[in-house]
mmCIF file of C-alpha atoms and ligand atoms in Angstrom:
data_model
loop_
_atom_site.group_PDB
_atom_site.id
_atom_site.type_symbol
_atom_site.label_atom_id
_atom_site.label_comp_id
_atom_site.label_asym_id
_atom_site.label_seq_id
_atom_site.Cartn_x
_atom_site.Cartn_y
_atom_site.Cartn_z
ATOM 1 C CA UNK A 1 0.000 0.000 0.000
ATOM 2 C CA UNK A 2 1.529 3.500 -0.670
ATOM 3 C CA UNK A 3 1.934 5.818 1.667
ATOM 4 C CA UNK A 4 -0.412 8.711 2.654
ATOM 5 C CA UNK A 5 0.025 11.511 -0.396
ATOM 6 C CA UNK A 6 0.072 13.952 2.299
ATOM 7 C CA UNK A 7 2.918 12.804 4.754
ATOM 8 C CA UNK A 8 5.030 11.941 1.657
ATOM 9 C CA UNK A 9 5.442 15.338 1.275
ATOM 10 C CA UNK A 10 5.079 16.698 4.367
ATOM 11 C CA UNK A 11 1.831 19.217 3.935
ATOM 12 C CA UNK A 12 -1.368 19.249 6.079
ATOM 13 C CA UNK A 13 -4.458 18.228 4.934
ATOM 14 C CA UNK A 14 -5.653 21.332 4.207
ATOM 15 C CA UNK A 15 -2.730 22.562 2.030
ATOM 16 C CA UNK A 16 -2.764 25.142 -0.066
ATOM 17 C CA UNK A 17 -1.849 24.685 -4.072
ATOM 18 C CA UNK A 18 1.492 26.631 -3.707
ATOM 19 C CA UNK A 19 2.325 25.071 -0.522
ATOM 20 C CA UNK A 20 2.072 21.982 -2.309
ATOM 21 C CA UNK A 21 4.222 22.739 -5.251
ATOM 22 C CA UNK A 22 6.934 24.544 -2.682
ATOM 23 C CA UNK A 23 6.821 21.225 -0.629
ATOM 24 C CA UNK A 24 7.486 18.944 -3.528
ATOM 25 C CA UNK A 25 10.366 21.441 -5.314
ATOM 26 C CA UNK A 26 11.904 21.254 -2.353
ATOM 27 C CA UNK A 27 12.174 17.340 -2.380
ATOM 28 C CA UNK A 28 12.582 16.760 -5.743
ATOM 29 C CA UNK A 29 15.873 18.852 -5.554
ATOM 30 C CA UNK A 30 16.728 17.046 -2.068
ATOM 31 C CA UNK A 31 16.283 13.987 -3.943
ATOM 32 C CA UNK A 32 17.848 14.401 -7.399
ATOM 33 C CA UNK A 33 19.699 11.222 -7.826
ATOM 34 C CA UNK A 34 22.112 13.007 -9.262
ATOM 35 C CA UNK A 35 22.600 14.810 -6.084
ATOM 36 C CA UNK A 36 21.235 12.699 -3.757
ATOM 37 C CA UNK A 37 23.673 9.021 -3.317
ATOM 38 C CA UNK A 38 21.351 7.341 -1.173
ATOM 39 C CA UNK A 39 19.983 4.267 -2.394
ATOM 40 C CA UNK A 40 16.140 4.912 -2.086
ATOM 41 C CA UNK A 41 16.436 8.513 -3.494
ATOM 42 C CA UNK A 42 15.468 7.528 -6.579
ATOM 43 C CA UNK A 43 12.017 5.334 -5.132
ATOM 44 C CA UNK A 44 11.413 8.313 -2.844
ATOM 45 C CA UNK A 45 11.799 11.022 -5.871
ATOM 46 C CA UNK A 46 8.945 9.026 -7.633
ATOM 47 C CA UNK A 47 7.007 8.791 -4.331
ATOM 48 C CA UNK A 48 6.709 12.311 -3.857
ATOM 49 C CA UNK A 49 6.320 12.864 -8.042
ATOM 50 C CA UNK A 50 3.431 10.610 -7.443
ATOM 51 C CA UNK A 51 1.905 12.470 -4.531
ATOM 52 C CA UNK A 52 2.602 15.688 -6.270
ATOM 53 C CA UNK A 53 0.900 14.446 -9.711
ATOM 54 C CA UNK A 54 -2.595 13.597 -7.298
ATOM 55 C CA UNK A 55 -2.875 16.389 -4.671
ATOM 56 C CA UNK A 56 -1.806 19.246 -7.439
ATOM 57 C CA UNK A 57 -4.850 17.799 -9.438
ATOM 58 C CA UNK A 58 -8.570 18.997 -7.774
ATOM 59 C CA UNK A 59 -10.148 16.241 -8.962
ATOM 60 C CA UNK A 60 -7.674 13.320 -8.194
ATOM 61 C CA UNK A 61 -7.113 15.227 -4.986
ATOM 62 C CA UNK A 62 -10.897 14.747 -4.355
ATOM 63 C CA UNK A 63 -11.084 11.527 -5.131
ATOM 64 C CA UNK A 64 -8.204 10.781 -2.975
ATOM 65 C CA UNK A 65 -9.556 12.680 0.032
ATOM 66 C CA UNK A 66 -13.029 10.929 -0.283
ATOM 67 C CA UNK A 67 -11.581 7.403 -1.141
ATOM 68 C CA UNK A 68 -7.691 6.729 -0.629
ATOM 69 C CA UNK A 69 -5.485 5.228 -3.543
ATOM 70 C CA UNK A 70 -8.323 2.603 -3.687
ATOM 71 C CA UNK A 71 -10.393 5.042 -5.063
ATOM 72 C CA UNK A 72 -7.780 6.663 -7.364
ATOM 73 C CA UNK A 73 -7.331 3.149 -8.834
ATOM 74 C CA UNK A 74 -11.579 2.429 -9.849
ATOM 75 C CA UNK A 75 -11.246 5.793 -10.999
ATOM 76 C CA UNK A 76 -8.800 5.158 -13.377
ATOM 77 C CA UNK A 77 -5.921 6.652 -12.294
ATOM 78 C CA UNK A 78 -2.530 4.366 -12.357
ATOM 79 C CA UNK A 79 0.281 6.017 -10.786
ATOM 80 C CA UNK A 80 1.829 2.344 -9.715
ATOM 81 C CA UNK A 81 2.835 2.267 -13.748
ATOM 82 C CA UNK A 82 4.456 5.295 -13.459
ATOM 83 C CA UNK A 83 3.192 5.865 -17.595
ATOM 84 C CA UNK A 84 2.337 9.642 -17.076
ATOM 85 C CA UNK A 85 5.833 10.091 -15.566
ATOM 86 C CA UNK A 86 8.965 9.512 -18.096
ATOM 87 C CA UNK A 87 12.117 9.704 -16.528
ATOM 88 C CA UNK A 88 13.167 11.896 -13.246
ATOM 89 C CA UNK A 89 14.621 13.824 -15.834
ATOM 90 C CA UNK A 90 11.618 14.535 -17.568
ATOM 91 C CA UNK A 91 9.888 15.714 -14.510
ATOM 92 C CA UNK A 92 12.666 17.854 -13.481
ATOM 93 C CA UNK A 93 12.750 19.508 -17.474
ATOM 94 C CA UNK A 94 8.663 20.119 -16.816
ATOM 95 C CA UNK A 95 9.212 21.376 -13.482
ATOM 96 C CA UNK A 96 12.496 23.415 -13.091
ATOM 97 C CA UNK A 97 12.865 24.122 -16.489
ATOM 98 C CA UNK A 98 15.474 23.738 -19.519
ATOM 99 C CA UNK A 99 18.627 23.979 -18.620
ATOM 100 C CA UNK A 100 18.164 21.671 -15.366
ATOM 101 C CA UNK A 101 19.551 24.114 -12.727
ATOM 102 C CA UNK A 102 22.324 22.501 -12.631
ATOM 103 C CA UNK A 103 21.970 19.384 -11.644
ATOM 104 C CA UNK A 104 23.913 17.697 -14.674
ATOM 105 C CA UNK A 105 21.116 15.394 -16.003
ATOM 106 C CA UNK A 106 20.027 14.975 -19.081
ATOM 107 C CA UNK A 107 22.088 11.898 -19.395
ATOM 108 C CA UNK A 108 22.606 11.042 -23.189
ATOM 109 C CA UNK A 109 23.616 14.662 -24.839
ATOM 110 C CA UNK A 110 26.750 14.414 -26.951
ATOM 111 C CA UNK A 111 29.968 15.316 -24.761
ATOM 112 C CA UNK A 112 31.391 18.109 -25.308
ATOM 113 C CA UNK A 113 35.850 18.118 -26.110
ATOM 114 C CA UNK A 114 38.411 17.540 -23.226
ATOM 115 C CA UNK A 115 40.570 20.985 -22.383
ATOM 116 C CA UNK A 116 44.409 20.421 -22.728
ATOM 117 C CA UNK A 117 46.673 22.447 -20.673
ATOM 118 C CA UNK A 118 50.349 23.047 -21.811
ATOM 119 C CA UNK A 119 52.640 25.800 -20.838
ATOM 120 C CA UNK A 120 55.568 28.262 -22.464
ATOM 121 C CA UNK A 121 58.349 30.076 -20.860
ATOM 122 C CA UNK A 122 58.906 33.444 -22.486
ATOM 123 C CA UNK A 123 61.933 35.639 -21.773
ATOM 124 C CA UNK A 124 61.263 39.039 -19.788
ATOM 125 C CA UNK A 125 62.328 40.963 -23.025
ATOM 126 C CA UNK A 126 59.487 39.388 -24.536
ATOM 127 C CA UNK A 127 56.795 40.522 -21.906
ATOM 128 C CA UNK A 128 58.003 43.859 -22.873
ATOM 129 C CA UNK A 129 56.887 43.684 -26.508
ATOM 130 C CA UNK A 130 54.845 40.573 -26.593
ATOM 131 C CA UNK A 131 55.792 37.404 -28.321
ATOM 132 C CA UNK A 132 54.583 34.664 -30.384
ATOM 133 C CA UNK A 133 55.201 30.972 -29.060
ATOM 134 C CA UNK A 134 54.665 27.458 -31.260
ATOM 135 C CA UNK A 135 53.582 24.593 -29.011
ATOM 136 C CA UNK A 136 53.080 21.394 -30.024
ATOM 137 C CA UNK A 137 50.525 18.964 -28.051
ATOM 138 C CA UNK A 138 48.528 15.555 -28.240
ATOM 139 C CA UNK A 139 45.003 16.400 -29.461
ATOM 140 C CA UNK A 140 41.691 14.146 -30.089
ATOM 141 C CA UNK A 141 40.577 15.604 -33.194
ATOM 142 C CA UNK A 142 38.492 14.744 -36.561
ATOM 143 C CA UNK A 143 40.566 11.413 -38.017
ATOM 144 C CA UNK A 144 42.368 12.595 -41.168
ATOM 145 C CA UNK A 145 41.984 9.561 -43.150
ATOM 146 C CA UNK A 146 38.000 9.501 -42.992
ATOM 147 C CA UNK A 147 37.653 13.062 -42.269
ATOM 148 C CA UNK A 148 35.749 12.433 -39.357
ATOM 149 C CA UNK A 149 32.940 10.091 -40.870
ATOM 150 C CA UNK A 150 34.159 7.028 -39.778
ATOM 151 C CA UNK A 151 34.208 5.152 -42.888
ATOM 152 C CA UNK A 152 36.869 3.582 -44.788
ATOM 153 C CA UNK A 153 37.467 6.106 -47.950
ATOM 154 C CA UNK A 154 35.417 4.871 -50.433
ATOM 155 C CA UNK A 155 33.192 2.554 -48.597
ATOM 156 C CA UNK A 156 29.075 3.471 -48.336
ATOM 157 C CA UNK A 157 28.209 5.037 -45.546
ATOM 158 C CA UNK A 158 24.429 4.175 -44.818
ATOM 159 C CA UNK A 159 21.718 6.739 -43.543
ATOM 160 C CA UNK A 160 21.015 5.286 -39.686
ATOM 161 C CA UNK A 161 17.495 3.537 -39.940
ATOM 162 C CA UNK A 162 16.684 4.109 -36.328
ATOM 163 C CA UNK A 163 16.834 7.909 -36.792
ATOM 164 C CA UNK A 164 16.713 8.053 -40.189
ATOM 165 C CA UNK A 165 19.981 10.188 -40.079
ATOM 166 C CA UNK A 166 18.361 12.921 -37.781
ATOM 167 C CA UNK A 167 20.880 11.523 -35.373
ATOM 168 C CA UNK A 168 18.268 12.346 -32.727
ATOM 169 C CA UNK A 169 15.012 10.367 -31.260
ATOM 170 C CA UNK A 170 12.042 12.594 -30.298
ATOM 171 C CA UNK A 171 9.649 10.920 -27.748
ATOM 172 C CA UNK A 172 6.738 12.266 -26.617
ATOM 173 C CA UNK A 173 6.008 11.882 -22.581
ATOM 174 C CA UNK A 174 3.419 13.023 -20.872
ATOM 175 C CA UNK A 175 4.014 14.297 -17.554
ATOM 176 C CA UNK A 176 2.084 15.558 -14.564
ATOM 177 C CA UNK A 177 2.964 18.733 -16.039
ATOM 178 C CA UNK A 178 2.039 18.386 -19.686
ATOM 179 C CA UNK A 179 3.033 16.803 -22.737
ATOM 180 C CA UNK A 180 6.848 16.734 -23.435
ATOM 181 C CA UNK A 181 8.665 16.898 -26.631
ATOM 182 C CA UNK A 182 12.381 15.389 -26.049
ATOM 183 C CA UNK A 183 15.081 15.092 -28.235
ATOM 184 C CA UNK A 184 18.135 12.203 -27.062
ATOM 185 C CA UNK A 185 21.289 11.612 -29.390
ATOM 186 C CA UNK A 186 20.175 8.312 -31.542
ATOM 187 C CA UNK A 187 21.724 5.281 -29.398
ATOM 188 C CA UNK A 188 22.464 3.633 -32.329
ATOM 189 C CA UNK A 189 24.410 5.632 -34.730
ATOM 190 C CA UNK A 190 25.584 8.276 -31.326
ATOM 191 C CA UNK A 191 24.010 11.253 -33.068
ATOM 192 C CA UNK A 192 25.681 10.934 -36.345
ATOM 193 C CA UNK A 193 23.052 10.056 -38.116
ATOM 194 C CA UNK A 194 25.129 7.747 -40.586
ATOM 195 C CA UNK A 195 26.786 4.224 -39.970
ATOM 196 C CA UNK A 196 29.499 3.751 -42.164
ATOM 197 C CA UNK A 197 29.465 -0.310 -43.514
ATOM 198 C CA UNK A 198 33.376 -0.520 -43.077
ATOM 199 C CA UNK A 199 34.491 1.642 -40.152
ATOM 200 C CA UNK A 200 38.132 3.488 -40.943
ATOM 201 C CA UNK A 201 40.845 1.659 -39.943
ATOM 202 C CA UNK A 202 42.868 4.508 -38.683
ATOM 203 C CA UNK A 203 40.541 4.997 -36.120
ATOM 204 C CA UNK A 204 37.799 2.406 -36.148
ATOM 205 C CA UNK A 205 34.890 4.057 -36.940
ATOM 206 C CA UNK A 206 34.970 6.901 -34.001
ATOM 207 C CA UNK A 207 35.627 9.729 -36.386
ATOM 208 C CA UNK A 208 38.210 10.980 -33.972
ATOM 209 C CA UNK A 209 41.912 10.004 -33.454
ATOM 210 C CA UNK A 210 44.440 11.491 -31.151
ATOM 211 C CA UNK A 211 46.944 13.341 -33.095
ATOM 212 C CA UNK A 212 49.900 15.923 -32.385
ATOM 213 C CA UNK A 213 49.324 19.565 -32.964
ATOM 214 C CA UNK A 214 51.436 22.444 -33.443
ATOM 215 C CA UNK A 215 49.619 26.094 -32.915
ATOM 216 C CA UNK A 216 51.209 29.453 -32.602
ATOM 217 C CA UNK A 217 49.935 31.206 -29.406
ATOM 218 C CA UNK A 218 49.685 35.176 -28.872
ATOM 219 C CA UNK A 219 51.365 35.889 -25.586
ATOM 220 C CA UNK A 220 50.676 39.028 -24.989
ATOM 221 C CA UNK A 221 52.395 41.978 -23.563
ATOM 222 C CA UNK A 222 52.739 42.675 -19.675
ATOM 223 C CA UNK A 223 51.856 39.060 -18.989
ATOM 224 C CA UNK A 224 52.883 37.667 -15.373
ATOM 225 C CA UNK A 225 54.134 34.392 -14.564
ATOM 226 C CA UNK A 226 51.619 31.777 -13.729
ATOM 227 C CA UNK A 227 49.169 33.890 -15.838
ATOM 228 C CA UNK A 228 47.062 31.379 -17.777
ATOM 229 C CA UNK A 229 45.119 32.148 -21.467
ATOM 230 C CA UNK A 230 42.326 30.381 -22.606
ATOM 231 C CA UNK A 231 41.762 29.451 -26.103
ATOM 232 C CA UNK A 232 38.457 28.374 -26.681
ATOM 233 C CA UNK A 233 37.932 25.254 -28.839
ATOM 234 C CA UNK A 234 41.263 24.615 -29.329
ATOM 235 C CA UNK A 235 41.177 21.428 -27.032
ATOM 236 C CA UNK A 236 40.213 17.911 -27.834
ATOM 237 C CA UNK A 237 36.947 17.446 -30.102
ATOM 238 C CA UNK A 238 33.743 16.460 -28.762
ATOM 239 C CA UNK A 239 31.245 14.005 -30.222
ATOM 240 C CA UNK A 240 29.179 14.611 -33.137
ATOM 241 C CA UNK A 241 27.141 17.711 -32.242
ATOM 242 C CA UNK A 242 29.057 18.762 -29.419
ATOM 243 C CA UNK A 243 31.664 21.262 -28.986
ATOM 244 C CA UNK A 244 35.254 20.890 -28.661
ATOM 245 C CA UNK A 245 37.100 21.757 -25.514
ATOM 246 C CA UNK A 246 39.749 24.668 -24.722
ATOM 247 C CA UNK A 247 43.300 25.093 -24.925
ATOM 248 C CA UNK A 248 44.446 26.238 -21.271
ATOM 249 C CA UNK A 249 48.671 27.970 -21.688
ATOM 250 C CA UNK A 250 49.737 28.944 -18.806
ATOM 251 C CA UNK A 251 52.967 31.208 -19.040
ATOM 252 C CA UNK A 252 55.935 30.972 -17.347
ATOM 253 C CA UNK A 253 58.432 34.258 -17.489
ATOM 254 C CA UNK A 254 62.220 33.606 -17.089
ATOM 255 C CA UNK A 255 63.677 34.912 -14.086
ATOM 256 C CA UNK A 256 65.759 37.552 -15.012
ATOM 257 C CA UNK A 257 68.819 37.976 -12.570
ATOM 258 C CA UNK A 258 69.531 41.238 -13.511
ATOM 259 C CA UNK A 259 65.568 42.655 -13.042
ATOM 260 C CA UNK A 260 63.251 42.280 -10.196
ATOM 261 C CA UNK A 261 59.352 43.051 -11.117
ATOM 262 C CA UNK A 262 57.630 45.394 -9.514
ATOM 263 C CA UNK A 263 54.284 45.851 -11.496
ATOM 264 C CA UNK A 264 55.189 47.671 -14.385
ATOM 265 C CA UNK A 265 58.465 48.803 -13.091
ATOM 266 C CA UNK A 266 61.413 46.966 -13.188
ATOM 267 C CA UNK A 267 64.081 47.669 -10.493
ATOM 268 C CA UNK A 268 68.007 46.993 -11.046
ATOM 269 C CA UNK A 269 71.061 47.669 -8.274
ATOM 270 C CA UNK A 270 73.985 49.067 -9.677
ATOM 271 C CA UNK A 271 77.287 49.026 -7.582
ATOM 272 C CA UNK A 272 80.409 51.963 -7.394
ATOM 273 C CA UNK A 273 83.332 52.014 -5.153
ATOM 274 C CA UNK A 274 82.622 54.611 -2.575
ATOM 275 C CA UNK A 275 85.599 56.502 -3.811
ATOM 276 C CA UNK A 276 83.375 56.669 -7.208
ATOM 277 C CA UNK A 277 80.465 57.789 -5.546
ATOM 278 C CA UNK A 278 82.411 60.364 -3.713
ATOM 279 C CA UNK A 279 84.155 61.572 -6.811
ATOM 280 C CA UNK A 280 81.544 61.348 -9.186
ATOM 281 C CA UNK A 281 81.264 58.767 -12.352
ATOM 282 C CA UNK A 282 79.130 56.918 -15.318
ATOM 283 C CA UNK A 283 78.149 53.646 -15.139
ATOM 284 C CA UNK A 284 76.345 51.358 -17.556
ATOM 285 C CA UNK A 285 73.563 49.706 -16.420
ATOM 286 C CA UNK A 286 71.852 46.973 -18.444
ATOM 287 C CA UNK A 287 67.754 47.498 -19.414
ATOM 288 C CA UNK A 288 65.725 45.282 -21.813
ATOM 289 C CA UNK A 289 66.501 47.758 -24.627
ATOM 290 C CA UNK A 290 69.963 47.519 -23.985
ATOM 291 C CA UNK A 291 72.896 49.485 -22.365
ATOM 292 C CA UNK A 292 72.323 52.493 -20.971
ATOM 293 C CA UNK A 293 74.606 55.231 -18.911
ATOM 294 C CA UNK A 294 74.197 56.884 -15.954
ATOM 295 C CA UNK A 295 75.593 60.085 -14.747
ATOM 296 C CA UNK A 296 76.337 59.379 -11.319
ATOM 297 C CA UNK A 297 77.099 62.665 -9.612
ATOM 298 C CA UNK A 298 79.663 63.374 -6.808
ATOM 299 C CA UNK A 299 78.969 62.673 -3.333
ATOM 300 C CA UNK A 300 75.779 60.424 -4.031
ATOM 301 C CA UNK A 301 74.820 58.443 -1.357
ATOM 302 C CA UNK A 302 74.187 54.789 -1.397
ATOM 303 C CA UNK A 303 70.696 53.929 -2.012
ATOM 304 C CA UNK A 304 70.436 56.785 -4.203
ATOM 305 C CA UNK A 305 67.573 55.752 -7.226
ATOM 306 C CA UNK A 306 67.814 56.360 -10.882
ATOM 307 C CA UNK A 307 64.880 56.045 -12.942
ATOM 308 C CA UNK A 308 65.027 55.289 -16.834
ATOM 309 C CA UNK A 309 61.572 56.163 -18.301
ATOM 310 C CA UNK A 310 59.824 53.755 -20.606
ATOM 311 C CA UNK A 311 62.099 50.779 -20.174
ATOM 312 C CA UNK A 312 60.096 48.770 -17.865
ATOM 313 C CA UNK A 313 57.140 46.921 -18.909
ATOM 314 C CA UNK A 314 53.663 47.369 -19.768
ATOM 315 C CA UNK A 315 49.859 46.506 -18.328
ATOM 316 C CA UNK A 316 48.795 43.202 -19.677
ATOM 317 C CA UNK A 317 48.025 43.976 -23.368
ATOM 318 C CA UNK A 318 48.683 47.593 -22.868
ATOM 319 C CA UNK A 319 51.731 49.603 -25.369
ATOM 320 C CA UNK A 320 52.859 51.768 -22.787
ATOM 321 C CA UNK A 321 55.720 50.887 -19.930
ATOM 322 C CA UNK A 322 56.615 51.246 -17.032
ATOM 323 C CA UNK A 323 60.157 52.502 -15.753
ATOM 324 C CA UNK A 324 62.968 51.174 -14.586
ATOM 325 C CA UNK A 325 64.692 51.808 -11.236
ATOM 326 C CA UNK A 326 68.230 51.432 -10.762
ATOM 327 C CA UNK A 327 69.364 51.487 -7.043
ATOM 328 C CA UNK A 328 72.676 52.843 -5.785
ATOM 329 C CA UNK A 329 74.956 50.461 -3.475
ATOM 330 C CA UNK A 330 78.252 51.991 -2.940
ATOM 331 C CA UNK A 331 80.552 49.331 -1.801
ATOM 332 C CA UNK A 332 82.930 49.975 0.817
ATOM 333 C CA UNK A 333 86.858 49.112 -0.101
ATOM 334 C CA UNK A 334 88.819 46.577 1.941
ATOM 335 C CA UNK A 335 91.721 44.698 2.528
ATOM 336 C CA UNK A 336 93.758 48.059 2.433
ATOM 337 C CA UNK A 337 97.235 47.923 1.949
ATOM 338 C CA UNK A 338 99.797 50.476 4.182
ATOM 339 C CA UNK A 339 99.910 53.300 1.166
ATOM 340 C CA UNK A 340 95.859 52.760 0.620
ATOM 341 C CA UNK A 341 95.630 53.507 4.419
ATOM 342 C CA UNK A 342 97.598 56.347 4.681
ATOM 343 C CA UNK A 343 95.759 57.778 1.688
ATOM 344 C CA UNK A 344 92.441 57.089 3.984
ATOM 345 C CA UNK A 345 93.657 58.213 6.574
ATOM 346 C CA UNK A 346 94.700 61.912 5.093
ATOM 347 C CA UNK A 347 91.268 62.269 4.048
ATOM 348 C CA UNK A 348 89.755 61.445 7.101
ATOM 349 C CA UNK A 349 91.750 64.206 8.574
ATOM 350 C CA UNK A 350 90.363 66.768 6.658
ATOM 351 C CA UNK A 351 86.908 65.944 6.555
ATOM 352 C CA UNK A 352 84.499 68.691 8.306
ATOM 353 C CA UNK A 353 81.080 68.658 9.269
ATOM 354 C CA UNK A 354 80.690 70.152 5.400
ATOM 355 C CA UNK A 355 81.417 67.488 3.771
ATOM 356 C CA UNK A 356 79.754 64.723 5.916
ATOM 357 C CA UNK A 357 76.274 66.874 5.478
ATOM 358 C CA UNK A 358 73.982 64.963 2.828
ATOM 359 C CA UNK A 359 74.364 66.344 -0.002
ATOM 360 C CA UNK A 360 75.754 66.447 -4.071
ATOM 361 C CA UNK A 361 77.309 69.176 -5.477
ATOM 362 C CA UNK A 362 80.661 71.259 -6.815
ATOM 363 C CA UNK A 363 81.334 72.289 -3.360
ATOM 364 C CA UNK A 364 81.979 68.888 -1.935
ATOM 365 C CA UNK A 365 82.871 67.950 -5.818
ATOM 366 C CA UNK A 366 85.687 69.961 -5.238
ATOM 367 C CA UNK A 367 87.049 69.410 -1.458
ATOM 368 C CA UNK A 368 86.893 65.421 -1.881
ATOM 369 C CA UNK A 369 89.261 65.822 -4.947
ATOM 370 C CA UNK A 370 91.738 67.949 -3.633
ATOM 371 C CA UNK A 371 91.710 65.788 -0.554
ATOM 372 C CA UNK A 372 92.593 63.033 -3.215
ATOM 373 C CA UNK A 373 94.870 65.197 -4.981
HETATM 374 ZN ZN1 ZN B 401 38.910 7.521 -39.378
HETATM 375 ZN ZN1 ZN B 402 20.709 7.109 -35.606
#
């Protein structure tokens, strides 16, 4: 004997219509089976469908009220053949709607291509400007030597009878919610439509083989390490009817020893003697373009930046860069020999509270070189 309509799913006697529909949406989605991994979701989804199908119909519900399931049953009504129902997916199509909400049913559609992931390593130069990378990968694509029909090259290929080379089956349900129209991918020819009388011997009939491919990828400017690009449909092919997947390339940049990255700015060190950076010099400092000088003026202090405009690198995809800074270190001398020393020493002597003050210019220019004089 079924159970009571009512405590299936969980309303009062007196129920309203939408309290009724609320209480069975919310079990239907509770148990999905493709949610739900219990064993007796399934039975339990078709109980409530089954209550739902009598108490959202007055006159069932009537009949039910005044006479149980006995009376449903010398009235007619069968719900222990479960005809009016289809499959749970059916119901959930009526009730939720197309797409499914998610749920992943809809069991038989075509599957759609695999995504492939490969990566490249570009040089930091190259984020600068952009590049252009070949990679080669393993792909499931259309077979060359039947061009994806399956069928030996000049063998017949035969229009699928079950079908008749629509590739899909349209049945007709009726549900507690109306009639259905559904189309499924044929089961015999996979949505194809054809069957080919001597399947390809390169791939045996699938259409599809796995095969190595070479494509040039676009890396574009300003791109970070790690950063990945999508390129849609450039992964493995799907079945008949269904698209391929994606081509995932993540980037890798170099390290550059020289560079560290600081958003669009790149930042460099750059080391003098301190007798240099007392005196005054040019050094040559190395940027993505190429050398480049720097005036570096007497009495700079370590630390001191430098900033070369327009060598750094730019926003992802952008034209315009950053700048590069290049950071002072003055390096201390050692390991002095006697004469060194002495020469050291004589300066020392003459320093005044002038020339220890923080600051560039001819005045202290001047007094360090005769000191050295
Ligand atoms: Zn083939
Ligand atoms: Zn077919």
């Amino acid at each position: 004997m079924p159970r009571d309509y009512y405590e299936v799913l969980g309303v009062s006697r007196d129920a309203g219509e939408t309290e009724i529909k609320k209480a069975f949406r919310r079990l239907a989605r509770e148990l999905h089976p493709d949610v739900n991994q219990e064993p007796d979701a399934e039975e339990r989804f078709k109980e409530a469908a089954e209550a739902y199908e009598v108490l959202s119909d007055a006159e069932r519900r009537r009949t039910y009220d005044a006479y149980g399931h006995e009376g449903l049953r010398s009235g007619g009504y069968d719900p222990g053949a479960g005809a009016g129902f289809g499959s749970i997916d059916d119901i959930f199509q009526a009730f939720f709607g197309g797409g499914g909400g998610g749920f992943g049913f809809g069991g038989r559609r075509a599957a759609a291509g695999g995504d492939i992931g490969v990566e490249v390593e570009v040089e930091l130069a190259e984020v600068a400007a952009g590049t252009r990378r070949e990679v080669t990968y393993d792909v499931v694509d259309s077979c060359e030597h039947c061009h994806g029909n399956g069928a030996e090259p000049g063998t017949p290929i035969s229009t699928c009878e079950r079908c008749g080379g629509a590739g899909e089956l349209r049945q007709v349900t009726r549900t507690p919610f109306g009639q259905m129209v559904r189309g499924t991918p044929c089961d015999v020819c996979g949505g194809a439509g054809k069957i080919p009388q001597t399947p390809c011997e390169v791939c045996g009939g699938s259409g599809r083989t796995r095969q190595s491919r070479t494509s040039a990828i676009e890396v574009p400017a300003g791109i970070e390490d790690g950063q990945r690009m999508r390129i849609a449909g450039a992964g493995h092919a799907g079945e008949p009817g269904a698209p391929a997947g994606d081509l995932y390339v993540e980037v890798r940049v170099a390290e550059d020893e020289r560079f560290e990255r600081d958003g669009t700015d790149l930042v460099s060190t750059v080391s003098i003697p301190a007798t240099e950076a007392m005196l005054g010099t040019t050094v040559t400092v190395p940027t993505l373009d190429g050398e480049e000088e720097i005036e570096v003026a007497p009495g700079t202090q370590p630390g001191h930046h430098y900033v070369l405009r327009g060598v750094g690198l730019p926003r992802l995809g952008g034209r315009r860069r950053g700048n590069q800074r290049v950071i002072l270190e003055v390096v201390v001398p050692t390991n002095l020999d006697g004469e060194q020393r002495e020469l050291v020493e004589r300066l020392d002597g003459t320093l005044e509270e002038d020339n220890l003050a923080p600051r560039q210019g001819e005045g202290l220019f001047g007094r360090v070189r005769r000191a050295f004089g």
